[in-house]
Short mmCIF file of C-alpha atoms in Angstrom, two decimals:
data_model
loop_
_atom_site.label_atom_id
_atom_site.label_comp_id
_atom_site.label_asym_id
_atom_site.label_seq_id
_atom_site.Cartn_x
_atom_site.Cartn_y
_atom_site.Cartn_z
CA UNK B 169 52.39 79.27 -0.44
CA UNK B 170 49.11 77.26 1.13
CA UNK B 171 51.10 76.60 4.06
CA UNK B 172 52.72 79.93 4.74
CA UNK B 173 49.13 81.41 4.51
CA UNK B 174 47.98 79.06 7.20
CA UNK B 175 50.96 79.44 9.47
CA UNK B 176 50.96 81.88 12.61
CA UNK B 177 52.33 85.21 11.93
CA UNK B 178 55.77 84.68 13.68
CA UNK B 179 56.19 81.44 11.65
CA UNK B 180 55.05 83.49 8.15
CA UNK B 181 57.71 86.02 9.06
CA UNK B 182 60.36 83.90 8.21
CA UNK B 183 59.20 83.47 4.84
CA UNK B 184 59.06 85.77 1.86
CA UNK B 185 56.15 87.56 1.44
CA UNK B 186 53.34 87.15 -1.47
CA UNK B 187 53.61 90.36 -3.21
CA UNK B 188 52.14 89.16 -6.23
CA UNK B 189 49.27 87.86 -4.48
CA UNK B 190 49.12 91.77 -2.64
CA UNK B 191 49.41 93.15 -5.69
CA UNK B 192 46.17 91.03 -6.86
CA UNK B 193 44.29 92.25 -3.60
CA UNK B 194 45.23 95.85 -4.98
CA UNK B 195 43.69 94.87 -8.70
CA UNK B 196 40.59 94.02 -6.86
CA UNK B 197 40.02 97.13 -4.78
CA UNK B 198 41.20 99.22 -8.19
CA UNK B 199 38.60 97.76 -9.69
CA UNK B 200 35.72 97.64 -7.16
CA UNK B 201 36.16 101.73 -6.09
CA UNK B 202 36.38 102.38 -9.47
CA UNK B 203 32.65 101.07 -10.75
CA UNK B 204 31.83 102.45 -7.25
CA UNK B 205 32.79 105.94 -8.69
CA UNK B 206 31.87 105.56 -11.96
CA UNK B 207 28.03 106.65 -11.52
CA UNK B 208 29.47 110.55 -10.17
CA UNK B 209 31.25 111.14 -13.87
CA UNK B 210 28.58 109.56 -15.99
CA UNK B 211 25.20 110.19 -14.37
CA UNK B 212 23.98 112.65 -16.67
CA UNK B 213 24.24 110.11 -19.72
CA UNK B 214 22.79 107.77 -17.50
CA UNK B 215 19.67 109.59 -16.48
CA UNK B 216 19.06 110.65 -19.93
CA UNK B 217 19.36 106.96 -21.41
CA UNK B 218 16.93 105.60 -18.73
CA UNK B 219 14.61 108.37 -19.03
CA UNK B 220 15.16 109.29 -15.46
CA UNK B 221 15.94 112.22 -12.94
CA UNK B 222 19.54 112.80 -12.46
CA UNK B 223 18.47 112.69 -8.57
CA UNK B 224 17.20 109.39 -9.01
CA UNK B 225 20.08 108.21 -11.10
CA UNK B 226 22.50 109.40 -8.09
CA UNK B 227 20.50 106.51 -6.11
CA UNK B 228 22.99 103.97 -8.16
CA UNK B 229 25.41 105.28 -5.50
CA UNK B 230 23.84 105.12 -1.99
CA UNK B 231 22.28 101.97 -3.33
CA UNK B 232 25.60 100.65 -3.52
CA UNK B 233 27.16 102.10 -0.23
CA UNK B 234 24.11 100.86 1.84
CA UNK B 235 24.77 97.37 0.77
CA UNK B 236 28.57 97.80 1.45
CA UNK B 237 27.50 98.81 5.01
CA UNK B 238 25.23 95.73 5.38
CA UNK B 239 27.74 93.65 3.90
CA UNK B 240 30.54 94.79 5.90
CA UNK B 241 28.75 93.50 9.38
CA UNK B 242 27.82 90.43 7.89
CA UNK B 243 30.55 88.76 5.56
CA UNK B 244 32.80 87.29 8.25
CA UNK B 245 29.42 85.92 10.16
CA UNK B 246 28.18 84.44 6.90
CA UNK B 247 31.43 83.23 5.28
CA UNK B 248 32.85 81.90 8.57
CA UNK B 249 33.42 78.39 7.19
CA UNK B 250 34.62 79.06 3.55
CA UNK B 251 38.40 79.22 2.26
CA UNK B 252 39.39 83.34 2.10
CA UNK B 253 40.61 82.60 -1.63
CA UNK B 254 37.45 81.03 -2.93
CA UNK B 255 35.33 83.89 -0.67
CA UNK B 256 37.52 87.03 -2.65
CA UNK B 257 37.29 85.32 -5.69
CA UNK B 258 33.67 85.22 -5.48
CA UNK B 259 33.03 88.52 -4.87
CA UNK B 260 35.71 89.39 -7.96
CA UNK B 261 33.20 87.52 -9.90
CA UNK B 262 30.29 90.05 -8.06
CA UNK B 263 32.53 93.12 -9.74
CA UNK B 264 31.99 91.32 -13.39
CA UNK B 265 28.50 90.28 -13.32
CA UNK B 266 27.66 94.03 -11.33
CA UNK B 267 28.99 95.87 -14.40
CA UNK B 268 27.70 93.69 -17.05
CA UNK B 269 24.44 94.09 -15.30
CA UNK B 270 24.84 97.76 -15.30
CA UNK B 271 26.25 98.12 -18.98
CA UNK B 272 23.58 96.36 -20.47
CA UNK B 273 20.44 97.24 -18.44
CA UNK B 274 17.23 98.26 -20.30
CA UNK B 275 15.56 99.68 -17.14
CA UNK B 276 16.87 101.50 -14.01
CA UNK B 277 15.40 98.92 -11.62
CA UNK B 278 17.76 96.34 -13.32
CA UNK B 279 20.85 98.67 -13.39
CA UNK B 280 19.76 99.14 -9.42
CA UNK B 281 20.00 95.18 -9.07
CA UNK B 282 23.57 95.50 -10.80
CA UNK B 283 24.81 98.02 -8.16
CA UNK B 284 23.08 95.91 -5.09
CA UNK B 285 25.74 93.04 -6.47
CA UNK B 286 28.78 95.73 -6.15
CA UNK B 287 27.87 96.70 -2.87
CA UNK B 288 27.77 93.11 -1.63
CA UNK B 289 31.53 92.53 -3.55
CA UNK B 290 32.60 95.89 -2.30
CA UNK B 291 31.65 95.68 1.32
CA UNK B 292 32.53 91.86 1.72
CA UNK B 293 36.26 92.73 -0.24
CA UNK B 294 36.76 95.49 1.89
CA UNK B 295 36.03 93.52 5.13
CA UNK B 296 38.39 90.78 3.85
CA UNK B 297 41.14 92.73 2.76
CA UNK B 298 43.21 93.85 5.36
CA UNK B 299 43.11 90.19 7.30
CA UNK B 300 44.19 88.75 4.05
CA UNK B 301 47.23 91.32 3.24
CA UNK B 302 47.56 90.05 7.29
CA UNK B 303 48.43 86.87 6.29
CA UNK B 304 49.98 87.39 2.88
CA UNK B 305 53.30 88.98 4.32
CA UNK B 306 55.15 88.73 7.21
CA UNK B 307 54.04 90.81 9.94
CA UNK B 308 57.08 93.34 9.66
CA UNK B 309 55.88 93.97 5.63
CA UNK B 310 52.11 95.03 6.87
CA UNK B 311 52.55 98.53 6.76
CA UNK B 312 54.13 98.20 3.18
CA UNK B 313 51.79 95.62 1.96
CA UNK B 314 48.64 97.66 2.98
CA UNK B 315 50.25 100.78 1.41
CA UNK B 316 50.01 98.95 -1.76
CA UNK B 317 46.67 98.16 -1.06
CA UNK B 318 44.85 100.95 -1.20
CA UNK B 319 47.45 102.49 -3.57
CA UNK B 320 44.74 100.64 -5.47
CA UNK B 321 41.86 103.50 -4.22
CA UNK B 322 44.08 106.31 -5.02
CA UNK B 323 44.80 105.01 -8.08
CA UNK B 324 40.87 104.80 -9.13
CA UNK B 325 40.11 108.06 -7.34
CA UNK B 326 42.42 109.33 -10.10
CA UNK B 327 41.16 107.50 -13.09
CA UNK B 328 37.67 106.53 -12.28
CA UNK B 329 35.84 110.24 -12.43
CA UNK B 330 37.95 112.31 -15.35
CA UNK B 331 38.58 109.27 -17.39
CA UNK B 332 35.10 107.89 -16.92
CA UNK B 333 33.64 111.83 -17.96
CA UNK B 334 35.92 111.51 -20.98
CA UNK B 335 35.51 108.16 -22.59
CA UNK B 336 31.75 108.41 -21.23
CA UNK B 337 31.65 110.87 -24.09
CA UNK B 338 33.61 109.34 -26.87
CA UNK B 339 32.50 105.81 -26.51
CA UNK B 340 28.99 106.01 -24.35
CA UNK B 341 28.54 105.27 -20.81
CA UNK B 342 27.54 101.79 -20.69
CA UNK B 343 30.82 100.93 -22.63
CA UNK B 344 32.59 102.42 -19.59
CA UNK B 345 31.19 99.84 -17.31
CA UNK B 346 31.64 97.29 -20.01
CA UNK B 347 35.44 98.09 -19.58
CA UNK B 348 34.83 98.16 -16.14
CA UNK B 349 34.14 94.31 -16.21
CA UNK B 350 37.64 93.33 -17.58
CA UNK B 351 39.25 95.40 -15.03
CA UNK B 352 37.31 92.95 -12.87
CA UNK B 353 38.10 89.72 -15.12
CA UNK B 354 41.62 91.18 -14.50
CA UNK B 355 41.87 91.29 -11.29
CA UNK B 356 39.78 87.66 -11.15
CA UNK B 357 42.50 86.53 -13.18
CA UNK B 358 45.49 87.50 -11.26
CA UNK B 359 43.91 86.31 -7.74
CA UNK B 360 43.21 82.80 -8.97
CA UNK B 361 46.70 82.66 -10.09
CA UNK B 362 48.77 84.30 -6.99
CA UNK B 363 46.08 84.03 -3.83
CA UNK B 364 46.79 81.07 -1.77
CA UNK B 365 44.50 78.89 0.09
CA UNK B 366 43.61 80.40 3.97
CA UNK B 367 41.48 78.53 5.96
CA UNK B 368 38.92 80.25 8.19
CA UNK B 369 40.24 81.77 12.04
CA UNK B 370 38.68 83.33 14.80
CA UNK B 371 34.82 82.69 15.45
CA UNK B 372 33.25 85.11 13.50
CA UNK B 373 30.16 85.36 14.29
CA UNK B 374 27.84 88.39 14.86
CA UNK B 375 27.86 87.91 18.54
CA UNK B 376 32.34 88.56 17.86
CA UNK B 377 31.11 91.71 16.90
CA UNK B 378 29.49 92.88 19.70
CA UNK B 379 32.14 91.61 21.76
CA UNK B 380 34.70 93.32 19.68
CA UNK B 381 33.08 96.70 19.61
CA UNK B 382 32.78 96.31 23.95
CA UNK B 383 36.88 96.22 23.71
CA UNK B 384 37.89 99.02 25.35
CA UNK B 385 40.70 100.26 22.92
CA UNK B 386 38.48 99.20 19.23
CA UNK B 387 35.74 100.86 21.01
CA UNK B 388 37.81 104.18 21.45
CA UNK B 389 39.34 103.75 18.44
CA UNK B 390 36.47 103.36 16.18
CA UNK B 391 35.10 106.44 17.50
CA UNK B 392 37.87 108.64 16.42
CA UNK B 393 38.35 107.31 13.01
CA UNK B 394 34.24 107.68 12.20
CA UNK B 395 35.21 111.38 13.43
CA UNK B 396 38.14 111.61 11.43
CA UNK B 397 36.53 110.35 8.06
CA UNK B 398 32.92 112.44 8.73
CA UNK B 399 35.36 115.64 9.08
CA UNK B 400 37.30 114.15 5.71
CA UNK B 401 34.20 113.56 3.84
CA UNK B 402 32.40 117.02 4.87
CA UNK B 403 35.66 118.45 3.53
CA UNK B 404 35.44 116.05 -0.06
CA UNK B 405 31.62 116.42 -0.57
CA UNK B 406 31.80 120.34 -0.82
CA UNK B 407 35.03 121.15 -2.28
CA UNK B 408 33.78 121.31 -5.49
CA UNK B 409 31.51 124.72 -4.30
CA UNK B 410 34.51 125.48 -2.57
CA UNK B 411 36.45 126.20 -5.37
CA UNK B 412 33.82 127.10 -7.88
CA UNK B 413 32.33 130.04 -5.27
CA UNK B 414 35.05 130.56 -2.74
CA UNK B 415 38.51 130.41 -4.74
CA UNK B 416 36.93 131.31 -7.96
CA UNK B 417 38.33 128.34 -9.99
CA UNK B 418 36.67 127.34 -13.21
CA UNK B 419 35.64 123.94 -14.29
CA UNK B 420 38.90 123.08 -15.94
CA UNK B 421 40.73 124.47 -12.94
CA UNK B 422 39.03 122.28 -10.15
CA UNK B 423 39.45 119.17 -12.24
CA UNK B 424 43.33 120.06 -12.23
CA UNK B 425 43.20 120.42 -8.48
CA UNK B 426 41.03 117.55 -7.70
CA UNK B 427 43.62 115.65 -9.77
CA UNK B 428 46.35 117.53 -7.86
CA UNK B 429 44.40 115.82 -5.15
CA UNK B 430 44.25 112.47 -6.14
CA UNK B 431 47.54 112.07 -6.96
CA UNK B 432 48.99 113.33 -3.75
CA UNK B 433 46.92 110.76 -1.63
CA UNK B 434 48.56 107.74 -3.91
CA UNK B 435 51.69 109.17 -3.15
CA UNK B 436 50.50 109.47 0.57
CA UNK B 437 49.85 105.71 0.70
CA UNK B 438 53.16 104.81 0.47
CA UNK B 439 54.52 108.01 2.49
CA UNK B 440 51.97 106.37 5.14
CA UNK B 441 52.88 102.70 5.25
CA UNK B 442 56.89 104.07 5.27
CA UNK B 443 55.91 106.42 8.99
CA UNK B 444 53.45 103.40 10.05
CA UNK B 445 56.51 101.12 10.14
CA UNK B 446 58.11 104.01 12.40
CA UNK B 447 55.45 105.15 14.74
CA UNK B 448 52.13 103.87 14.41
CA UNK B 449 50.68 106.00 17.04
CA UNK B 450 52.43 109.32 15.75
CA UNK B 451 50.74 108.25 12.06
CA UNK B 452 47.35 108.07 13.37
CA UNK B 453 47.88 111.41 15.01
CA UNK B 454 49.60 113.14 12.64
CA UNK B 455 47.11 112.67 9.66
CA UNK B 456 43.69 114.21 10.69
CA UNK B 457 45.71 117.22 12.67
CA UNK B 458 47.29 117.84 8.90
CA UNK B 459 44.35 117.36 7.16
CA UNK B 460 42.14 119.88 9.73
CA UNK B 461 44.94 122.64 8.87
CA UNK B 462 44.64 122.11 5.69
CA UNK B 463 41.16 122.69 5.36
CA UNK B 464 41.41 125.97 7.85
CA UNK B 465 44.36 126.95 5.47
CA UNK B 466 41.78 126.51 2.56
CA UNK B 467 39.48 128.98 4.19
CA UNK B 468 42.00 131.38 6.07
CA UNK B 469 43.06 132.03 1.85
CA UNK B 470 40.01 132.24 0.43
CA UNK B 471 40.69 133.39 -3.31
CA UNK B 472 43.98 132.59 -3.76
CA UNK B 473 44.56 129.47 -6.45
CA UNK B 474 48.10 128.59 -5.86
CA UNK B 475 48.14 128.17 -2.04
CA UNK B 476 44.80 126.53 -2.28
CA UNK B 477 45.89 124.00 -4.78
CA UNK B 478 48.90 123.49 -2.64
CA UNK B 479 46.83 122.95 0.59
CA UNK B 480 44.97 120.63 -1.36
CA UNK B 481 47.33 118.21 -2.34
CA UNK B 482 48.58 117.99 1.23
CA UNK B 483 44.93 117.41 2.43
CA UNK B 484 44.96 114.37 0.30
CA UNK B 485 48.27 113.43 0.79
CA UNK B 486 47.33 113.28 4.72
CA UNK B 487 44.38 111.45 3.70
CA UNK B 488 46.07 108.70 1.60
CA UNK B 489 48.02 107.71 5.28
CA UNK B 490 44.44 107.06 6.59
CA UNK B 491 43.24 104.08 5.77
CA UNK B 492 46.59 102.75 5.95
CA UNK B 493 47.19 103.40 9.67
CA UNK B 494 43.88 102.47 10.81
CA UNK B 495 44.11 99.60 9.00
CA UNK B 496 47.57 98.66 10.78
CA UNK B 497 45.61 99.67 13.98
CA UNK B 498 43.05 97.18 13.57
CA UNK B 499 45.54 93.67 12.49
CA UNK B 500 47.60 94.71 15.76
CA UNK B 501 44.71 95.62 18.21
CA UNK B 502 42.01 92.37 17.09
CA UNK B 503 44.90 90.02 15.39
CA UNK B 504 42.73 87.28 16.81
CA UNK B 505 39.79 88.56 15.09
CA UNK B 506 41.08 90.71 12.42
CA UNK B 507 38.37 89.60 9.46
CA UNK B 508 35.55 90.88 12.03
CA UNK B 509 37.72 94.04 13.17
CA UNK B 510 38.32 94.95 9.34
CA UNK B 511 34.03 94.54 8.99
CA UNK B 512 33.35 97.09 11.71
CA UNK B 513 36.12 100.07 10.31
CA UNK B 514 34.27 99.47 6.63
CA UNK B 515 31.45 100.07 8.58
CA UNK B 516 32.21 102.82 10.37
CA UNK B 517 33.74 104.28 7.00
CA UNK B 518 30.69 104.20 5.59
CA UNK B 519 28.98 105.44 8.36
CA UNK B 520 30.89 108.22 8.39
CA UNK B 521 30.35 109.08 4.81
CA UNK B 522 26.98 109.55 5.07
CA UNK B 523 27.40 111.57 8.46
CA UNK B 524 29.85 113.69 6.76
CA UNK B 525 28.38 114.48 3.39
CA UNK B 526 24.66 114.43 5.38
CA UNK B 527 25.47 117.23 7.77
CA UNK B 528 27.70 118.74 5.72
CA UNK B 529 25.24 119.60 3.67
CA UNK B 530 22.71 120.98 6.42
CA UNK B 531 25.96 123.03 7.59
CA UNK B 532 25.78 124.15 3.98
CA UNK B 533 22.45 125.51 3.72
CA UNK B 534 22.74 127.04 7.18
CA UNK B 535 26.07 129.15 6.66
CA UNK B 536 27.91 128.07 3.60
CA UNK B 537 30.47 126.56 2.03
CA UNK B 538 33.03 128.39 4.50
CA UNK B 539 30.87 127.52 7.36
CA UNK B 540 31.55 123.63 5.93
CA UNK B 541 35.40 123.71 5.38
CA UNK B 542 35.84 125.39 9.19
CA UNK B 543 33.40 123.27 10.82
CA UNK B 544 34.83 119.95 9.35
CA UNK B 545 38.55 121.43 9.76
CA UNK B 546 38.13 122.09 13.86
CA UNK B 547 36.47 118.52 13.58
CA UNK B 548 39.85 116.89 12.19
CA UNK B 549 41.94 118.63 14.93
CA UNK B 550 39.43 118.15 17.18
CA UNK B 551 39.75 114.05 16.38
CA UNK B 552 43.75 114.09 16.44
CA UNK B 553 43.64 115.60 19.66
CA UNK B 554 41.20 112.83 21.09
CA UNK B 555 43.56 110.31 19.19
CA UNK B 556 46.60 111.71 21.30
CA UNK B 557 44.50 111.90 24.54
CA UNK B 558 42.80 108.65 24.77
CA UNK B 559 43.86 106.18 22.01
CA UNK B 560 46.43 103.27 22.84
CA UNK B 561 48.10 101.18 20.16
CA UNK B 562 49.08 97.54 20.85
CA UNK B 563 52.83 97.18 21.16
CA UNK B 564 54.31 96.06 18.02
CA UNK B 565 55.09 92.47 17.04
CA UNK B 566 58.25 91.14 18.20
CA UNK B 567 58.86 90.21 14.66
CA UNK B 568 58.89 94.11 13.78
CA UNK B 569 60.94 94.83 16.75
#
């Protein structure tokens, strides 16, 4: 297995893929999103335990995100000379130590210090990932391999906010994030066992980054996809107020859709990988034009349940394509430097997030929910148009020809 991680891509091809060593990647991201999350079901408990503001409690999550963003530029710079396995197992062992931090913490400076550690495993996993499912399969299983990946963000965007809410209540929250920490000893577990040695490539430094980003195509490309995910997350932010005020949904009803949700983007993982291995280019225009409808549709209906549930589900069915086409989009387009490539999207993902959820809210307070879902909608159309205008894929491996 050491060898067929270290072999060139055409060579790998020949060989069967690593799927249990995939499926160990896909532990790891289940279990880093899902402390991520955890904070959004459990923050009232939280607050009230530390004996502060709910609005300072909610800095547990930016705190986290910022770090991610920092650590996302920096990880393939800093780690340049270090095995891959050893590098993801350490920042496994970040996940554990992060929610033991957090689950025991007497004061909300040290539970801060416990979410600076996830953002650090977070980012630095997330830049990591992709390269590594890169080099885990043959090139022809990418699509498929990455679809399991962040089947693995789906899954905790189902889990980590209704089952957090509901065993925060029965059991307490900082026994949440003490579960939390096996999920991470799981995961640990199942990487040392499966994850092969890789040796460092490409130069990875912080001056790769600049000359990655001042590559025509990742330049172009980048661009759309921090439009595409500021449109997504203006969408995500407010559709809580969406239903609550627009649709007229109560509590128990938006948790069903939000599930309805959730569940749709795992499936659309898989539907994504399956039209990535088609048409790559199609995929990455296909998605944000179907999620823009969708959110138009949301508003164009205003008040009725059904169709808005349904429109929902398709949103994040769209959405669970995303990060597995972009992700494609960056091994085939920087293959040489695909650890640094991966660095700058997690970047520009959380970039976007804070763009999207930031002026979404000013668009909030300046016309409304509606005003939000129709803005961020012509945004998402707006973005697959650009893709279909400007953006060039690389041609596709011989060995997926």
């Amino acid at each position: 297995m050491t060898d067929t991680a270290n072999r060139s891509p055409a060579a790998a091809a020949q060989d069967a893929p690593a799927w249990w060593a995939v499926i160990s990647m896909t532990l790891g991201v289940f279990g880093l999103v899902t402390a991520e999350f955890l904070p959004v079901s459990l923050l009232t408990p939280m607050a009230a335990d530390l004996h502060v503001t709910e609005g300072l409690a909610g800095q547990a999550m930016s705190t986290t995100a910022v770090l991610a963003l920092i650590t996302s530029l920096l990880t393939a710079t800093v780690t340049r000379k270090l095995d891959r396995r050893y590098v993801l197992l350490s920042f496994s062992v970040l996940l554990i130590i992060s929610n033991i931090i957090v689950s025991t913490a007497p004061s909300f400076e040290l539970l801060l210090a416990g979410r600076i550690l996830l953002g650090i495993g977070l980012g630095g996993f997330w830049t990591m990932a992709a390269a590594t499912v890169m080099r885990l399969v043959p090139q022809n299983r990418i699509p498929r391999a990455l679809s399991i990946l962040f089947s693995g963000v789906s899954a905790a965007t189902i889990f980590a906010a209704p089952l957090g809410s509901y065993l925060g209540d029965v059991i307490g929250w900082r026994s949440v994030f003490l579960l939390a920490s096996l999920l991470g000893v799981l995961a640990l577990v199942t990487q040392f066992l499966t994850l092969p040695k890789m040796a460092p490539r490409g130069r990875a430094s912080l001056r790769t980054l600049v000359e990655i980003m001042g590559r025509p195509r990742m330049k172009f490309g980048l661009f759309a996809l921090v439009l595409i995910i500021t449109g997504h997350f203006a969408l995500f932010t407010y559709v809580r107020p969406f239903l609550e005020n627009v649709t007229g949904v109560a509590t128990a009803g938006v948790a069903g859709i939000l599930l309805g949700f959730g569940v749709a983007n795992f499936i659309g993982t898989y539907i994504g990988g399956a039209l990535v291995a088609r048409s790559l280019r199609m995929t990455l225009i296909m998605m944000p034009m179907i999620m823009g409808l969708a959110g138009i549709g949301m508003v164009s209906i205003q008040g009725a349940i059904a169709p808005t549930a349904v429109l929902a589900a398709i949103w994040g069915m769209a959405f669970g394509g995303v990060p597995v086409a972009w992700s494609t989009w960056i091994t085939r387009t920087v293959p040489d430097e695909a650890e640094s490539g991966g660095g700058l999207m997690v970047a520009g993902f959380q970039l976007a997030i804070a763009t999207g959820s930031g002026v979404g809210g000013l668009v909030f307070d300046a016309s409304g929910v509606l005003g939000v879902f129709t803005i961020a909608g012509l945004l998402l159309v707006g973005a697959s148009i650009i893709v279909t205008l400007g953006l060039r894929t690389a041609p596709v491996p011989a060995e997926q020809a």
